[in-house]
Short mmCIF file of C-alpha atoms in Angstrom, two decimals:
data_model
loop_
_atom_site.label_atom_id
_atom_site.label_comp_id
_atom_site.label_asym_id
_atom_site.label_seq_id
_atom_site.Cartn_x
_atom_site.Cartn_y
_atom_site.Cartn_z
CA MET A 30 129.53 121.10 99.61
CA ASN A 31 132.62 118.95 98.88
CA ARG A 32 132.39 115.68 96.82
CA LYS A 33 132.76 113.53 99.95
CA ASN A 34 129.86 115.03 101.81
CA PHE A 35 127.69 114.99 98.57
CA LEU A 36 128.24 111.21 98.14
CA LYS A 37 127.38 110.65 101.81
CA LEU A 38 124.08 112.51 101.27
CA MET A 39 123.34 110.48 98.17
CA ALA A 40 124.00 107.28 99.97
CA LEU A 41 121.53 108.28 102.73
CA ALA A 42 118.81 109.49 100.38
CA PRO A 43 116.94 106.20 100.08
CA LEU A 44 117.03 105.72 103.92
CA THR A 45 115.73 109.31 104.35
CA ALA A 46 112.97 108.86 101.93
CA ALA A 47 111.82 105.65 103.72
CA ALA A 48 111.97 107.56 107.14
CA MET A 49 109.83 110.43 105.73
CA LYS A 50 107.32 107.85 104.38
CA ILE A 51 107.13 106.19 107.82
CA ASN A 52 106.67 109.52 109.55
CA GLU A 53 103.99 110.61 107.22
CA LEU A 54 102.19 107.39 107.71
CA SER A 55 102.42 107.77 111.45
CA LYS A 56 100.89 111.30 111.20
CA LEU A 57 98.08 109.91 108.97
CA PHE A 58 96.93 107.40 111.62
CA GLU A 59 97.19 109.91 114.37
CA ALA A 60 95.19 112.49 112.47
CA GLY A 61 92.57 109.96 111.52
CA THR A 62 92.69 111.21 107.99
CA ASN A 63 90.76 109.42 105.32
CA SER A 64 91.84 108.80 101.75
CA GLU A 65 90.14 107.31 98.61
CA LYS A 66 89.39 103.67 99.30
CA MET A 67 92.07 101.28 98.30
CA PRO A 68 91.43 98.05 96.54
CA VAL A 69 92.29 94.74 98.22
CA LEU A 70 94.26 91.92 96.48
CA PHE A 71 94.60 88.23 96.75
CA LEU A 72 97.72 87.11 94.88
CA GLY A 73 98.35 83.49 93.89
CA HIS A 74 102.02 83.47 94.46
CA GLY A 75 103.00 80.04 93.27
CA SER A 76 106.66 79.09 93.15
CA PRO A 77 109.29 81.23 94.73
CA MET A 78 110.90 81.22 91.28
CA ASN A 79 108.27 83.72 90.28
CA ALA A 80 110.39 86.26 92.14
CA ILE A 81 113.10 86.07 89.43
CA GLU A 82 111.56 84.52 86.39
CA GLU A 83 109.67 86.28 83.58
CA ASN A 84 106.29 84.77 82.83
CA GLU A 85 102.66 85.66 82.33
CA PHE A 86 101.96 85.59 86.00
CA VAL A 87 104.77 87.96 86.86
CA ALA A 88 103.56 90.23 84.06
CA GLY A 89 100.08 90.08 85.72
CA PHE A 90 101.47 91.22 89.01
CA ARG A 91 103.33 94.02 87.39
CA GLU A 92 100.29 95.10 85.40
CA MET A 93 98.23 95.25 88.58
CA GLY A 94 100.92 97.38 90.30
CA ASN A 95 100.72 99.83 87.39
CA GLN A 96 97.00 99.99 87.63
CA LEU A 97 96.71 100.72 91.38
CA GLN A 98 97.11 104.07 93.11
CA LYS A 99 100.44 103.86 94.93
CA PRO A 100 99.67 103.11 98.59
CA ASP A 101 101.39 104.55 101.64
CA ALA A 102 101.89 101.02 103.01
CA VAL A 103 101.15 97.41 102.36
CA LEU A 104 99.62 94.98 104.95
CA CYS A 105 100.22 91.39 103.73
CA ILE A 106 98.73 88.22 105.13
CA SER A 107 101.05 85.56 103.81
CA ALA A 108 100.48 81.81 103.77
CA HIS A 109 104.00 81.27 105.11
CA TRP A 110 103.70 82.90 108.54
CA GLU A 111 101.69 80.65 110.73
CA THR A 112 101.64 81.25 114.46
CA ARG A 113 99.60 80.50 117.61
CA GLY A 114 97.88 83.79 118.12
CA THR A 115 98.07 86.83 115.80
CA TYR A 116 101.18 88.95 115.31
CA VAL A 117 102.29 91.94 113.08
CA THR A 118 105.81 92.76 112.20
CA ALA A 119 106.68 95.99 113.98
CA MET A 120 110.34 96.56 113.09
CA PRO A 121 111.38 99.59 110.89
CA LYS A 122 113.61 97.47 108.69
CA PRO A 123 112.34 93.87 108.08
CA ARG A 124 114.78 91.36 106.77
CA THR A 125 114.20 89.36 103.59
CA ILE A 126 113.49 85.75 104.60
CA HIS A 127 114.44 82.93 102.17
CA ASP A 128 112.07 80.32 103.66
CA PHE A 129 112.62 77.58 101.01
CA GLY A 130 115.11 75.09 99.82
CA GLY A 131 116.39 73.45 96.72
CA PHE A 132 116.29 76.49 94.43
CA PRO A 133 119.02 78.23 92.47
CA ARG A 134 121.62 80.43 94.42
CA GLU A 135 120.34 83.43 92.41
CA LEU A 136 116.99 83.19 94.30
CA PHE A 137 118.75 83.25 97.68
CA GLU A 138 120.52 86.33 96.70
CA VAL A 139 117.42 88.37 96.19
CA GLN A 140 116.94 91.12 98.69
CA TYR A 141 113.75 93.16 99.05
CA PRO A 142 114.72 96.04 101.35
CA ALA A 143 111.32 97.59 101.77
CA PRO A 144 110.94 99.49 105.03
CA GLY A 145 108.52 98.42 107.74
CA SER A 146 106.04 100.58 109.51
CA PRO A 147 105.68 100.50 113.33
CA ALA A 148 102.84 103.05 112.80
CA LEU A 149 100.79 100.63 110.74
CA ALA A 150 101.64 97.75 113.00
CA GLU A 151 100.27 99.72 115.94
CA GLU A 152 97.18 100.86 114.03
CA THR A 153 96.47 97.18 112.99
CA ARG A 154 96.63 96.21 116.66
CA ARG A 155 94.35 98.97 117.67
CA LEU A 156 91.67 98.07 115.10
CA ILE A 157 91.59 94.34 115.81
CA THR A 158 89.47 93.63 118.98
CA ALA A 159 88.86 89.99 118.25
CA THR A 160 92.04 88.99 119.83
CA GLU A 161 95.24 90.43 121.24
CA VAL A 162 97.78 91.21 118.53
CA GLY A 163 101.44 90.72 119.33
CA MET A 164 104.17 93.15 117.97
CA ASP A 165 106.86 91.03 116.36
CA HIS A 166 110.41 92.15 115.92
CA ASN A 167 111.99 88.89 114.60
CA TRP A 168 110.16 87.72 111.50
CA GLY A 169 110.60 90.04 108.51
CA LEU A 170 109.19 89.53 104.93
CA ASP A 171 108.85 85.89 103.85
CA HIS A 172 108.57 84.74 100.18
CA GLY A 173 104.75 84.87 100.25
CA ALA A 174 105.20 88.59 100.64
CA TRP A 175 108.36 89.76 98.96
CA SER A 176 108.25 87.42 95.86
CA VAL A 177 104.97 89.15 94.66
CA ILE A 178 105.22 92.52 96.20
CA LYS A 179 108.53 93.09 94.45
CA HIS A 180 106.65 93.02 91.16
CA LEU A 181 104.06 95.47 92.36
CA TYR A 182 106.60 97.89 93.78
CA PRO A 183 110.13 97.02 92.36
CA ASP A 184 111.77 100.02 94.03
CA ALA A 185 110.93 98.65 97.47
CA ASP A 186 109.84 102.17 98.45
CA VAL A 187 106.47 101.20 100.07
CA PRO A 188 106.51 100.09 103.72
CA VAL A 189 105.29 96.52 104.19
CA VAL A 190 103.97 95.00 107.43
CA GLN A 191 103.02 91.28 107.65
CA MET A 192 100.19 89.89 109.79
CA SER A 193 100.40 86.27 110.78
CA ILE A 194 97.79 83.43 110.38
CA ASP A 195 96.76 81.88 113.69
CA TYR A 196 96.84 78.14 112.76
CA SER A 197 94.59 77.16 115.76
CA LYS A 198 91.63 79.08 114.58
CA PRO A 199 88.79 78.11 112.05
CA ALA A 200 88.08 79.80 108.71
CA SER A 201 85.14 81.70 110.05
CA TYR A 202 87.39 83.24 112.75
CA HIS A 203 89.89 84.53 110.16
CA TYR A 204 87.04 86.01 108.05
CA GLU A 205 85.62 87.84 110.93
CA LEU A 206 89.03 89.11 112.15
CA ALA A 207 89.84 90.41 108.70
CA GLY A 208 86.65 92.39 108.57
CA GLN A 209 88.08 94.54 111.41
CA LEU A 210 90.82 95.77 109.07
CA ARG A 211 88.28 97.59 106.87
CA ALA A 212 89.29 101.13 108.10
CA LEU A 213 92.81 100.64 106.60
CA ARG A 214 91.37 100.75 103.15
CA ASN A 215 90.53 104.46 103.74
CA LYS A 216 94.05 105.10 105.02
CA ASN A 217 95.81 104.46 101.68
CA VAL A 218 96.90 101.01 102.90
CA LEU A 219 96.89 98.19 100.38
CA ILE A 220 95.91 94.82 102.00
CA VAL A 221 97.32 91.83 100.21
CA GLY A 222 96.53 88.21 100.86
CA SER A 223 99.17 85.88 99.40
CA GLY A 224 98.63 82.21 98.94
CA ASN A 225 97.05 79.88 96.39
CA MET A 226 93.35 78.77 96.08
CA VAL A 227 94.28 75.29 94.89
CA HIS A 228 97.51 74.08 96.48
CA ASN A 229 98.43 70.50 96.78
CA LEU A 230 102.25 69.99 96.45
CA ARG A 231 101.99 66.26 96.92
CA MET A 232 99.79 65.98 93.88
CA VAL A 233 101.77 68.29 91.62
CA ASP A 234 103.13 66.83 88.42
CA TRP A 235 106.77 68.03 88.81
CA ARG A 236 107.60 66.94 85.22
CA ARG A 237 105.03 69.53 83.89
CA LEU A 238 105.70 72.59 86.04
CA ASN A 239 105.45 74.95 83.16
CA GLU A 240 102.10 73.64 81.80
CA THR A 241 98.80 75.19 82.47
CA PHE A 242 96.52 72.30 83.20
CA ALA A 243 94.51 70.97 86.17
CA PHE A 244 93.57 67.48 87.33
CA ASP A 245 89.81 66.80 87.39
CA TRP A 246 89.48 67.43 91.16
CA ALA A 247 91.44 70.62 90.95
CA GLN A 248 89.34 71.90 88.09
CA GLU A 249 86.13 70.98 90.00
CA ALA A 250 87.18 72.86 93.06
CA ASP A 251 88.56 75.84 91.17
CA THR A 252 85.39 76.25 89.03
CA LYS A 253 83.23 76.28 92.24
CA MET A 254 85.59 78.67 93.99
CA ARG A 255 85.60 81.09 91.11
CA ALA A 256 81.88 81.05 90.75
CA TRP A 257 81.39 81.75 94.45
CA ILE A 258 83.85 84.50 94.36
CA ARG A 259 82.11 86.23 91.53
CA SER A 260 78.67 85.72 93.06
CA GLY A 261 79.67 86.93 96.59
CA ASN A 262 78.94 83.55 98.12
CA HIS A 263 81.44 83.92 100.98
CA GLU A 264 79.55 81.43 103.18
CA SER A 265 80.37 78.48 100.88
CA LEU A 266 83.96 79.60 100.66
CA ILE A 267 84.18 79.88 104.38
CA ASP A 268 82.71 76.41 104.75
CA PHE A 269 85.21 74.85 102.45
CA ARG A 270 85.61 71.70 104.57
CA SER A 271 82.03 70.78 103.81
CA GLN A 272 82.33 70.92 100.04
CA GLY A 273 83.39 67.38 99.21
CA ARG A 274 86.43 65.42 98.15
CA ALA A 275 87.54 67.91 95.44
CA PHE A 276 87.94 70.60 98.02
CA ASP A 277 89.74 68.25 100.39
CA LEU A 278 92.34 67.51 97.77
CA ALA A 279 92.53 71.17 96.67
CA ILE A 280 93.00 72.44 100.14
CA PRO A 281 94.83 69.59 102.19
CA THR A 282 96.07 72.28 104.63
CA PRO A 283 94.44 75.72 104.97
CA GLU A 284 97.30 78.10 105.14
CA HIS A 285 97.44 78.95 101.38
CA TYR A 286 93.70 79.23 101.19
CA LEU A 287 93.03 81.43 104.26
CA PRO A 288 94.55 84.63 102.80
CA LEU A 289 91.71 84.67 100.20
CA LEU A 290 89.19 84.81 103.11
CA TYR A 291 91.04 87.85 104.49
CA VAL A 292 90.52 89.55 101.27
CA LEU A 293 86.92 88.49 100.69
CA ALA A 294 86.01 89.78 104.23
CA LEU A 295 86.81 93.26 103.09
CA GLN A 296 84.55 93.31 100.16
CA ASP A 297 81.68 95.87 100.35
CA LYS A 298 78.31 94.92 98.82
CA ASN A 299 78.73 97.15 95.72
CA GLU A 300 82.21 95.94 94.93
CA GLU A 301 82.96 93.59 92.09
CA ALA A 302 85.65 90.86 92.35
CA VAL A 303 87.81 90.71 89.35
CA LEU A 304 90.02 87.69 88.58
CA PHE A 305 93.42 87.79 86.98
CA ASN A 306 96.29 85.31 86.38
CA ASP A 307 93.41 82.85 86.33
CA LYS A 308 95.15 79.67 85.34
CA PRO A 309 96.10 76.34 86.82
CA VAL A 310 99.72 75.01 86.68
CA ALA A 311 101.16 71.55 87.08
CA GLY A 312 97.83 69.95 87.68
CA ALA A 313 97.50 70.80 91.46
CA LEU A 314 98.06 74.60 91.77
CA THR A 315 96.12 77.62 90.63
CA MET A 316 97.60 80.99 90.19
CA THR A 317 94.18 82.76 90.30
CA SER A 318 94.46 86.15 91.87
CA VAL A 319 91.61 88.49 92.87
CA LYS A 320 91.10 92.33 92.95
CA ILE A 321 88.32 93.86 94.88
CA GLY A 322 87.52 97.47 94.59
#
């Protein structure tokens, strides 16, 4: 083999490896093969700058990635993809979406070229019977997905599919829909919810972005959330709109909170919920993340 052909093969190697991974995943779903049950994760993603900064939360994501068995694919429910109806990304090569503004150029230059998985998208559509699931070919990976998954799998060698959040539906609907994804845990698929349990950007103290503190209302809501997660009291977490003023301030809009319910819905009775990155920042945000299984 001459040098020119060798270099061509080397350039194609990552694409070939990704294609092999997608083909293997497709065969896994077709065969109905089961694997050891994968954990599920809720990741408090915080600022998009966590994609390029080095801090204790990034270290926590990285450590979690090192602890987990490497999945064949990731299904991510991100706070940053809201739609009317439910959709999954079904393209083989999702684009990296920079869905934010006002940040350094360095952040906009980040690319996370993980492959997609049409096979996982189709399997997700097959499993969900609560609603029709649309196959999306336009969205890609928003920062709720890539800014944290890049720390779990920095080589971008694990296929990633996103599932959207139907903004027209109540919390109970999302919890019940998520439960229909349970079979994916036995297909070596890592299900990730990405948001923030306490997320009120209007109340953030922008002068103290790097400080770990919480306003009284944020501390009150966070304390109750963490207690209910640990005790398995999902009913109170689903009924968050009945929990008083502290919860109204902590969750002024539900999109960053709902990914937590997708993860909790997949918890089996004998599974413990373990918290990590469990700190507030800037008064009105919490980075608390959850591993189940």
